[in-house]
Short mmCIF file of C-alpha atoms and ligand atoms in Angstrom, two decimals:
data_model
loop_
_atom_site.label_atom_id
_atom_site.label_comp_id
_atom_site.label_asym_id
_atom_site.label_seq_id
_atom_site.Cartn_x
_atom_site.Cartn_y
_atom_site.Cartn_z
CA UNK D 125 21.83 18.27 51.10
CA UNK D 126 23.24 21.14 49.05
CA UNK D 127 22.94 21.09 45.24
CA UNK D 128 26.00 20.76 43.00
CA UNK D 129 25.42 23.97 41.03
CA UNK D 130 28.31 23.43 38.61
CA UNK D 131 26.69 20.19 37.36
CA UNK D 132 23.52 22.06 36.32
CA UNK D 133 22.92 23.12 32.74
CA UNK D 134 21.29 26.41 31.72
CA UNK D 135 17.76 24.98 31.52
CA UNK D 136 18.02 23.33 34.93
CA UNK D 137 19.47 26.39 36.63
CA UNK D 138 16.86 28.62 34.99
CA UNK D 139 14.06 26.35 36.26
CA UNK D 140 15.60 26.21 39.73
CA UNK D 141 15.95 29.99 40.01
CA UNK D 142 12.49 30.82 38.68
CA UNK D 143 10.87 28.21 40.95
CA UNK D 144 12.50 30.03 43.83
CA UNK D 145 11.29 33.45 42.74
CA UNK D 146 14.35 34.82 40.93
CA UNK D 147 14.49 36.25 37.41
CA UNK D 148 15.11 33.90 34.52
CA UNK D 149 18.11 35.83 33.12
CA UNK D 150 20.09 35.37 36.36
CA UNK D 151 20.91 31.76 35.39
CA UNK D 152 22.98 32.86 32.41
CA UNK D 153 24.81 35.41 34.57
CA UNK D 154 25.64 32.81 37.23
CA UNK D 155 26.89 30.32 34.62
CA UNK D 156 29.04 32.99 33.08
CA UNK D 157 30.74 33.61 36.45
CA UNK D 158 31.28 29.88 36.88
CA UNK D 159 32.83 29.74 33.40
CA UNK D 160 35.19 32.57 34.44
CA UNK D 161 36.39 30.43 37.36
CA UNK D 162 34.69 32.40 40.12
CA UNK D 163 35.73 30.76 43.37
CA UNK D 164 32.53 31.65 45.22
CA UNK D 165 29.27 33.57 45.07
CA UNK D 166 30.76 36.70 46.65
CA UNK D 167 32.64 37.41 43.43
CA UNK D 168 29.42 37.58 41.40
CA UNK D 169 29.12 41.35 41.58
CA UNK D 170 26.18 41.76 39.18
CA UNK D 171 24.07 39.27 41.17
CA UNK D 172 21.86 40.73 43.94
CA UNK D 173 22.90 39.87 47.49
CA UNK D 174 19.60 38.06 48.11
CA UNK D 175 20.33 35.60 45.29
CA UNK D 176 23.96 35.19 46.33
CA UNK D 177 22.84 34.34 49.86
CA UNK D 178 20.22 31.92 48.54
CA UNK D 179 22.79 30.16 46.36
CA UNK D 180 25.42 29.85 49.07
CA UNK D 181 22.83 28.42 51.44
CA UNK D 182 21.45 25.88 48.99
CA UNK D 183 24.25 24.99 46.58
CA UNK D 184 27.99 24.28 46.66
CA UNK D 185 30.95 24.68 44.32
CA UNK D 186 32.57 21.41 43.32
CA UNK D 187 36.35 21.50 42.87
CA UNK D 188 39.36 19.47 41.81
CA UNK D 189 42.23 21.31 43.40
CA UNK D 190 45.75 20.38 42.32
CA UNK D 191 47.60 19.33 45.47
CA UNK D 192 50.61 17.62 43.87
CA UNK D 193 52.18 17.50 40.41
CA UNK D 194 54.88 15.42 38.79
CA UNK D 195 56.39 16.84 35.60
CA UNK D 196 58.18 14.67 33.07
CA UNK D 197 61.52 16.02 31.91
CA UNK D 198 61.28 13.86 28.79
CA UNK D 199 58.08 14.93 27.07
CA UNK D 200 56.15 17.54 29.08
CA UNK D 201 53.68 15.05 30.54
CA UNK D 202 52.26 16.23 33.89
CA UNK D 203 50.55 14.06 36.45
CA UNK D 204 48.16 15.71 38.87
CA UNK D 205 46.77 14.69 42.20
CA UNK D 206 43.42 16.45 42.61
CA UNK D 207 41.62 16.92 45.90
CA UNK D 208 37.81 17.00 45.78
CA UNK D 209 35.52 19.06 48.04
CA UNK D 210 35.17 16.22 50.57
CA UNK D 211 38.91 15.54 50.82
CA UNK D 212 38.97 12.52 48.45
CA UNK D 213 41.79 12.30 45.89
CA UNK D 214 41.79 11.40 42.20
CA UNK D 215 44.47 11.67 39.56
CA UNK D 216 44.79 13.02 36.05
CA UNK D 217 47.47 13.24 33.38
CA UNK D 218 48.19 16.02 30.89
CA UNK D 219 49.85 14.94 27.66
CA UNK D 220 51.38 17.02 24.87
CA UNK D 221 50.79 15.82 21.33
CA UNK D 222 51.58 17.59 18.07
CA UNK D 223 47.86 18.37 17.69
CA UNK D 224 47.58 19.96 21.14
CA UNK D 225 47.03 19.21 24.79
CA UNK D 226 45.12 16.17 25.91
CA UNK D 227 44.03 15.41 29.45
CA UNK D 228 43.15 12.08 31.02
CA UNK D 229 40.65 12.47 33.87
CA UNK D 230 39.08 10.25 36.53
CA UNK D 231 35.40 9.37 36.82
CA UNK D 232 35.38 7.63 40.23
CA UNK D 233 37.42 7.56 43.43
CA UNK D 234 38.71 4.01 43.03
CA UNK D 235 36.93 1.34 40.99
CA UNK D 236 34.76 -1.72 41.70
CA UNK D 237 35.92 -3.77 38.73
CA UNK D 238 39.05 -5.29 40.24
CA UNK D 239 41.17 -5.88 37.12
CA UNK D 240 44.29 -7.67 38.36
CA UNK D 241 46.81 -5.50 36.48
CA UNK D 242 45.29 -2.16 37.53
CA UNK D 243 46.37 -0.19 40.60
CA UNK D 244 43.00 1.59 40.79
CA UNK D 245 41.21 -1.74 40.75
CA UNK D 246 43.35 -2.87 43.67
CA UNK D 247 42.67 0.24 45.73
CA UNK D 248 38.94 -0.36 46.33
CA UNK D 249 36.05 1.99 45.68
CA UNK D 250 34.97 5.08 47.54
CA UNK D 251 32.50 7.05 45.40
CA UNK D 252 31.56 8.24 41.93
CA UNK D 253 32.40 11.72 40.69
CA UNK D 254 29.82 14.29 39.62
CA UNK D 255 29.88 15.93 36.17
CA UNK D 256 31.26 19.15 37.65
CA UNK D 257 34.15 17.28 39.29
CA UNK D 258 35.12 15.89 35.89
CA UNK D 259 34.98 19.38 34.36
CA UNK D 260 36.95 20.81 37.30
CA UNK D 261 39.83 18.40 36.61
CA UNK D 262 40.06 19.64 33.00
CA UNK D 263 39.89 23.28 34.04
CA UNK D 264 42.52 22.88 36.78
CA UNK D 265 44.88 21.17 34.33
CA UNK D 266 44.20 23.89 31.76
CA UNK D 267 45.01 26.68 34.22
CA UNK D 268 48.19 24.86 35.27
CA UNK D 269 49.26 24.49 31.62
CA UNK D 270 48.28 28.05 30.70
CA UNK D 271 46.96 26.72 27.39
CA UNK D 272 43.65 25.45 26.09
CA UNK D 273 43.05 21.71 26.34
CA UNK D 274 41.70 20.31 23.11
CA UNK D 275 41.20 16.60 23.87
CA UNK D 276 39.86 14.67 26.84
CA UNK D 277 40.01 10.96 27.62
CA UNK D 278 38.06 9.30 30.43
CA UNK D 279 40.84 6.83 31.21
CA UNK D 280 41.91 7.84 34.69
CA UNK D 281 40.62 6.21 37.85
CA UNK D 282 37.25 4.50 37.69
CA UNK D 283 34.89 2.84 35.26
CA UNK D 284 32.92 5.54 33.37
CA UNK D 285 29.99 3.22 32.61
CA UNK D 286 29.64 2.36 36.31
CA UNK D 287 28.90 6.10 36.70
CA UNK D 288 26.86 6.36 33.52
CA UNK D 289 24.42 9.19 34.27
CA UNK D 290 27.09 11.56 35.58
CA UNK D 291 29.37 10.76 32.63
CA UNK D 292 26.60 11.51 30.11
CA UNK D 293 25.78 14.71 31.98
CA UNK D 294 29.48 15.62 31.87
CA UNK D 295 29.70 14.98 28.10
CA UNK D 296 26.68 17.16 27.35
CA UNK D 297 27.79 19.91 29.72
CA UNK D 298 31.48 20.13 28.79
CA UNK D 299 30.63 20.32 25.08
CA UNK D 300 28.15 23.18 25.58
CA UNK D 301 28.95 26.86 25.04
CA UNK D 302 28.06 27.63 28.65
CA UNK D 303 30.94 25.40 29.76
CA UNK D 304 34.36 24.53 28.27
CA UNK D 305 32.94 23.93 24.76
CA UNK D 306 35.07 20.88 24.01
CA UNK D 307 33.38 19.01 21.14
CA UNK D 308 32.31 15.39 21.61
CA UNK D 309 34.57 14.37 18.75
CA UNK D 310 37.49 15.40 20.95
CA UNK D 311 36.44 13.23 23.87
CA UNK D 312 36.99 9.49 24.32
CA UNK D 313 35.30 7.29 26.91
CA UNK D 314 37.06 4.08 27.94
CA UNK D 315 35.16 1.10 29.33
CA UNK D 316 36.02 -2.36 30.59
CA UNK D 317 32.89 -3.60 28.78
CA UNK D 318 29.69 -2.93 30.74
CA UNK D 319 27.54 -4.22 27.89
CA UNK D 320 24.10 -2.70 28.67
CA UNK D 321 25.62 0.77 29.09
CA UNK D 322 27.62 0.34 25.86
CA UNK D 323 24.30 -0.25 24.08
CA UNK D 324 22.70 2.78 25.77
CA UNK D 325 25.71 4.86 24.82
CA UNK D 326 25.48 3.74 21.18
CA UNK D 327 21.77 4.64 21.14
CA UNK D 328 22.60 8.22 22.15
CA UNK D 329 24.70 8.59 18.95
CA UNK D 330 26.84 11.24 20.59
CA UNK D 331 29.83 11.21 18.20
CA UNK D 332 32.08 10.71 21.16
CA UNK D 333 34.96 8.22 20.87
CA UNK D 334 34.69 4.82 22.53
CA UNK D 335 37.58 2.70 23.68
CA UNK D 336 37.05 -0.84 24.97
CA UNK D 337 39.57 -2.47 27.28
CA UNK D 338 39.83 -6.01 25.94
CA UNK D 339 43.23 -7.33 27.09
CA UNK D 340 42.50 -10.94 26.05
CA UNK D 341 40.83 -12.65 23.07
CA UNK D 342 39.00 -15.48 24.88
CA UNK D 343 36.78 -15.77 27.95
CA UNK D 344 39.06 -18.02 30.00
CA UNK D 345 42.04 -15.66 29.86
CA UNK D 346 40.00 -12.46 30.03
CA UNK D 347 38.18 -13.66 33.15
CA UNK D 348 41.57 -14.34 34.72
CA UNK D 349 42.59 -10.67 34.63
CA UNK D 350 39.20 -8.91 34.32
CA UNK D 351 36.48 -10.21 36.67
CA UNK D 352 33.86 -8.15 34.76
CA UNK D 353 34.20 -10.70 31.95
CA UNK D 354 32.33 -13.28 34.03
CA UNK D 355 29.30 -11.00 33.91
CA UNK D 356 29.71 -9.73 30.32
CA UNK D 357 31.65 -12.24 28.21
CA UNK D 358 33.69 -11.33 25.14
CA UNK D 359 31.04 -12.27 22.57
CA UNK D 360 28.63 -9.77 24.15
CA UNK D 361 31.31 -7.07 24.37
CA UNK D 362 32.11 -7.54 20.66
CA UNK D 363 28.41 -7.47 19.70
CA UNK D 364 27.95 -4.25 21.69
CA UNK D 365 31.05 -2.79 19.99
CA UNK D 366 29.62 -3.64 16.56
CA UNK D 367 26.34 -2.05 17.57
CA UNK D 368 28.19 1.16 18.55
CA UNK D 369 29.98 1.22 15.17
CA UNK D 370 26.67 0.67 13.34
CA UNK D 371 24.88 3.40 15.28
CA UNK D 372 27.62 6.05 15.13
CA UNK D 373 29.66 5.15 12.01
CA UNK D 374 32.71 5.67 14.16
CA UNK D 375 35.79 3.53 14.49
CA UNK D 376 36.16 1.90 17.90
CA UNK D 377 39.44 1.41 19.80
CA UNK D 378 40.42 -1.72 21.67
CA UNK D 379 43.00 -1.52 24.43
CA UNK D 380 45.21 -4.55 24.88
CA UNK D 381 47.88 -4.54 27.60
CA UNK D 382 50.72 -6.85 26.57
CA UNK D 383 51.68 -8.97 29.57
CA UNK D 384 54.70 -11.19 29.16
CA UNK D 385 53.77 -14.89 29.14
CA UNK D 386 50.11 -14.10 29.88
CA UNK D 387 48.48 -12.83 26.67
CA UNK D 388 51.31 -12.02 24.23
CA UNK D 389 51.97 -15.26 22.32
CA UNK D 390 51.47 -15.73 18.57
CA UNK D 391 48.39 -17.84 19.33
CA UNK D 392 46.83 -14.97 21.30
CA UNK D 393 47.58 -12.57 18.46
CA UNK D 394 45.96 -14.96 15.99
CA UNK D 395 42.79 -15.37 18.03
CA UNK D 396 42.59 -11.61 18.58
CA UNK D 397 42.93 -11.10 14.81
CA UNK D 398 40.15 -13.65 14.17
CA UNK D 399 37.92 -11.96 16.76
CA UNK D 400 38.30 -8.45 15.30
CA UNK D 401 38.71 -9.24 11.64
CA UNK D 402 36.53 -7.05 9.41
CA UNK D 403 35.58 -4.62 12.18
CA UNK D 404 36.02 -0.84 11.87
CA UNK D 405 38.52 -0.71 14.73
CA UNK D 406 42.01 0.09 15.94
CA UNK D 407 43.96 -1.91 18.51
CA UNK D 408 46.16 -0.02 20.98
CA UNK D 409 48.80 -2.36 22.34
CA UNK D 410 50.16 -1.13 25.67
CA UNK D 411 53.17 -2.80 27.28
CA UNK D 412 51.76 -3.46 30.76
CA UNK D 413 52.93 -1.37 33.69
CA UNK D 414 53.75 -3.52 36.65
CA UNK D 415 51.94 -1.57 39.36
CA UNK D 416 49.93 -4.09 41.34
CA UNK D 417 52.58 -6.37 42.71
CA UNK D 418 51.03 -9.19 40.67
CA UNK D 419 54.42 -9.73 39.07
CA UNK D 420 53.32 -8.80 35.55
CA UNK D 421 56.11 -7.94 33.18
CA UNK D 422 56.04 -5.98 29.92
CA UNK D 423 56.35 -8.07 26.79
CA UNK D 424 59.74 -7.87 25.14
CA UNK D 425 60.13 -5.54 22.14
CA UNK D 426 60.49 -8.66 19.99
CA UNK D 427 57.13 -10.03 21.19
CA UNK D 428 55.47 -6.60 20.84
CA UNK D 429 56.58 -6.48 17.22
CA UNK D 430 55.57 -10.07 16.49
CA UNK D 431 52.13 -9.40 17.99
CA UNK D 432 51.52 -6.22 16.00
CA UNK D 433 52.72 -7.91 12.80
CA UNK D 434 50.29 -10.80 13.13
CA UNK D 435 47.40 -8.37 13.59
CA UNK D 436 48.50 -6.20 10.66
CA UNK D 437 48.95 -9.21 8.38
CA UNK D 438 45.36 -10.21 9.17
CA UNK D 439 44.16 -6.71 8.22
CA UNK D 440 43.54 -5.52 11.79
CA UNK D 441 44.84 -1.98 12.47
CA UNK D 442 47.17 -2.03 15.43
CA UNK D 443 49.93 0.07 16.98
CA UNK D 444 52.07 -0.20 20.08
CA UNK D 445 51.23 2.88 22.13
CA UNK D 446 54.05 5.30 22.74
CA UNK D 447 54.52 5.62 26.50
CA UNK D 448 54.50 9.19 27.70
CA UNK D 449 55.86 10.29 31.04
CA UNK D 450 57.80 7.10 31.62
CA UNK D 451 60.07 8.93 34.10
CA UNK D 452 57.11 9.90 36.33
CA UNK D 453 55.42 6.49 36.53
CA UNK D 454 52.48 7.71 34.44
CA UNK D 455 50.17 4.77 34.77
CA UNK D 456 46.61 4.40 35.97
CA UNK D 457 46.30 4.49 39.76
CA UNK D 458 50.00 4.71 40.46
CA UNK D 459 50.25 8.41 41.17
CA UNK D 460 47.72 8.54 43.94
CA UNK D 461 49.21 5.48 45.58
CA UNK D 462 52.68 6.98 45.64
CA UNK D 463 51.43 10.42 46.63
CA UNK D 464 49.28 9.18 49.46
CA UNK D 465 52.00 7.16 51.11
CA UNK D 466 51.96 9.87 53.73
CA UNK D 467 53.43 12.76 51.75
CA UNK D 468 50.40 14.74 50.58
N1 SAH C 789 37.85 1.70 33.64
C1 SAH C 789 38.09 2.08 32.30
C2 SAH C 789 38.91 3.33 32.14
C3 SAH C 789 40.03 3.55 33.10
S1 SAH C 789 41.41 2.45 32.96
C4 SAH C 789 38.70 0.93 31.53
O1 SAH C 789 39.09 -0.05 32.14
O2 SAH C 789 38.74 1.01 30.31
C5 SAH C 789 42.24 3.10 31.54
C6 SAH C 789 43.04 2.10 30.75
O3 SAH C 789 44.25 1.74 31.45
C7 SAH C 789 42.30 0.79 30.49
O4 SAH C 789 42.46 0.39 29.14
C8 SAH C 789 43.01 -0.15 31.43
O5 SAH C 789 42.83 -1.47 31.04
C9 SAH C 789 44.43 0.35 31.35
N2 SAH C 789 45.32 -0.10 32.41
C10 SAH C 789 45.06 -0.20 33.72
N3 SAH C 789 46.13 -0.66 34.39
C11 SAH C 789 47.12 -0.84 33.48
C12 SAH C 789 48.47 -1.30 33.55
N4 SAH C 789 49.01 -1.68 34.71
N5 SAH C 789 49.18 -1.37 32.41
C13 SAH C 789 48.63 -0.98 31.23
N6 SAH C 789 47.36 -0.54 31.09
C14 SAH C 789 46.60 -0.48 32.21
FE1 SF4 C 790 38.60 -0.26 36.89
FE2 SF4 C 790 39.49 0.22 34.41
FE3 SF4 C 790 41.20 -0.32 36.44
FE4 SF4 C 790 39.65 -2.27 35.48
S1 SF4 C 790 41.25 -1.16 34.36
S2 SF4 C 790 40.01 -1.83 37.64
S3 SF4 C 790 37.80 -1.15 35.00
S4 SF4 C 790 39.89 1.45 36.26
#
């Protein structure tokens, strides 16, 4: 089995090269070529042929090659379909904000969590991504945009905390000078609430943003749409969220998809307000995208406003999220499904 060289940090590559009889300083040279987007070892002209041969025999270059794009005419949002080295596909989205470019990347091919509103959850699970495959998505999007990407969200396909070790490796690597040097404060991880990993993540005190997909204020309704709730109920998710706030002093975000007639009544807003009252948090309300054939409909504007007003009146920060790329069906899992209906 070949090693994923782009997922190695400087210390690991140095150890690997010296153990195999090469000079220590070669590691820095190799990483510098990788940072300059070398497409293979042949391009590494200051590396001796013996080392180049050794590396191509024992390691491989991970990639996330853009094979399709959809560009919004409304707001500059771009959706990408990336192909990985083994032919699997994942998707990503590039968004333009006034503070710069932000990219949403995938952490797994598919997802095991099975949320009923989510197209990724409906598509099954194939495998987890390595750290280098997460970085490759950012770099491919950056090259396509021709501009530096300043913010990253792990909100594409997959559950980041079901791929915990690779996600932590990614965070450490991408923020280092040897890689893209994107600071942790500019990265947000989104989870459906894998409680033990939320606690581990808090203990690392990484200064990285955390977003928790809540979507319902009580166990009965959350378990209806998010099977993971049967394993980790709301009270535990909230306790873990409070622990993260305590450990990092950072505000947490809660995602709440507004589904007409399912979780958008005044009563739901009131119980959500009671649940989150006094917490250092922000609630992102997202009118649900009907992508799974489950018949979910977006809440009406009137209900969206009523919901946000109840939260605000109770002192809970909340906003209805602006939808970007609405003309290119920019919602989790939708791109790949449409793209792979035979036209890739
Ligand atoms: N697995 C992680 C991150 C990927 S999903 C998580 O669940 O948090 C990214 C976000 O998109 C989550 O908040 C998820 O709940 C939301 N989402 C998925 N399908 C959606 C849909 N059809 N409409 C609105 N939001 C959706
Ligand atoms: Fe997985 Fe997140 Fe989709 Fe749920 S919402 S199925 S956790 S990707």
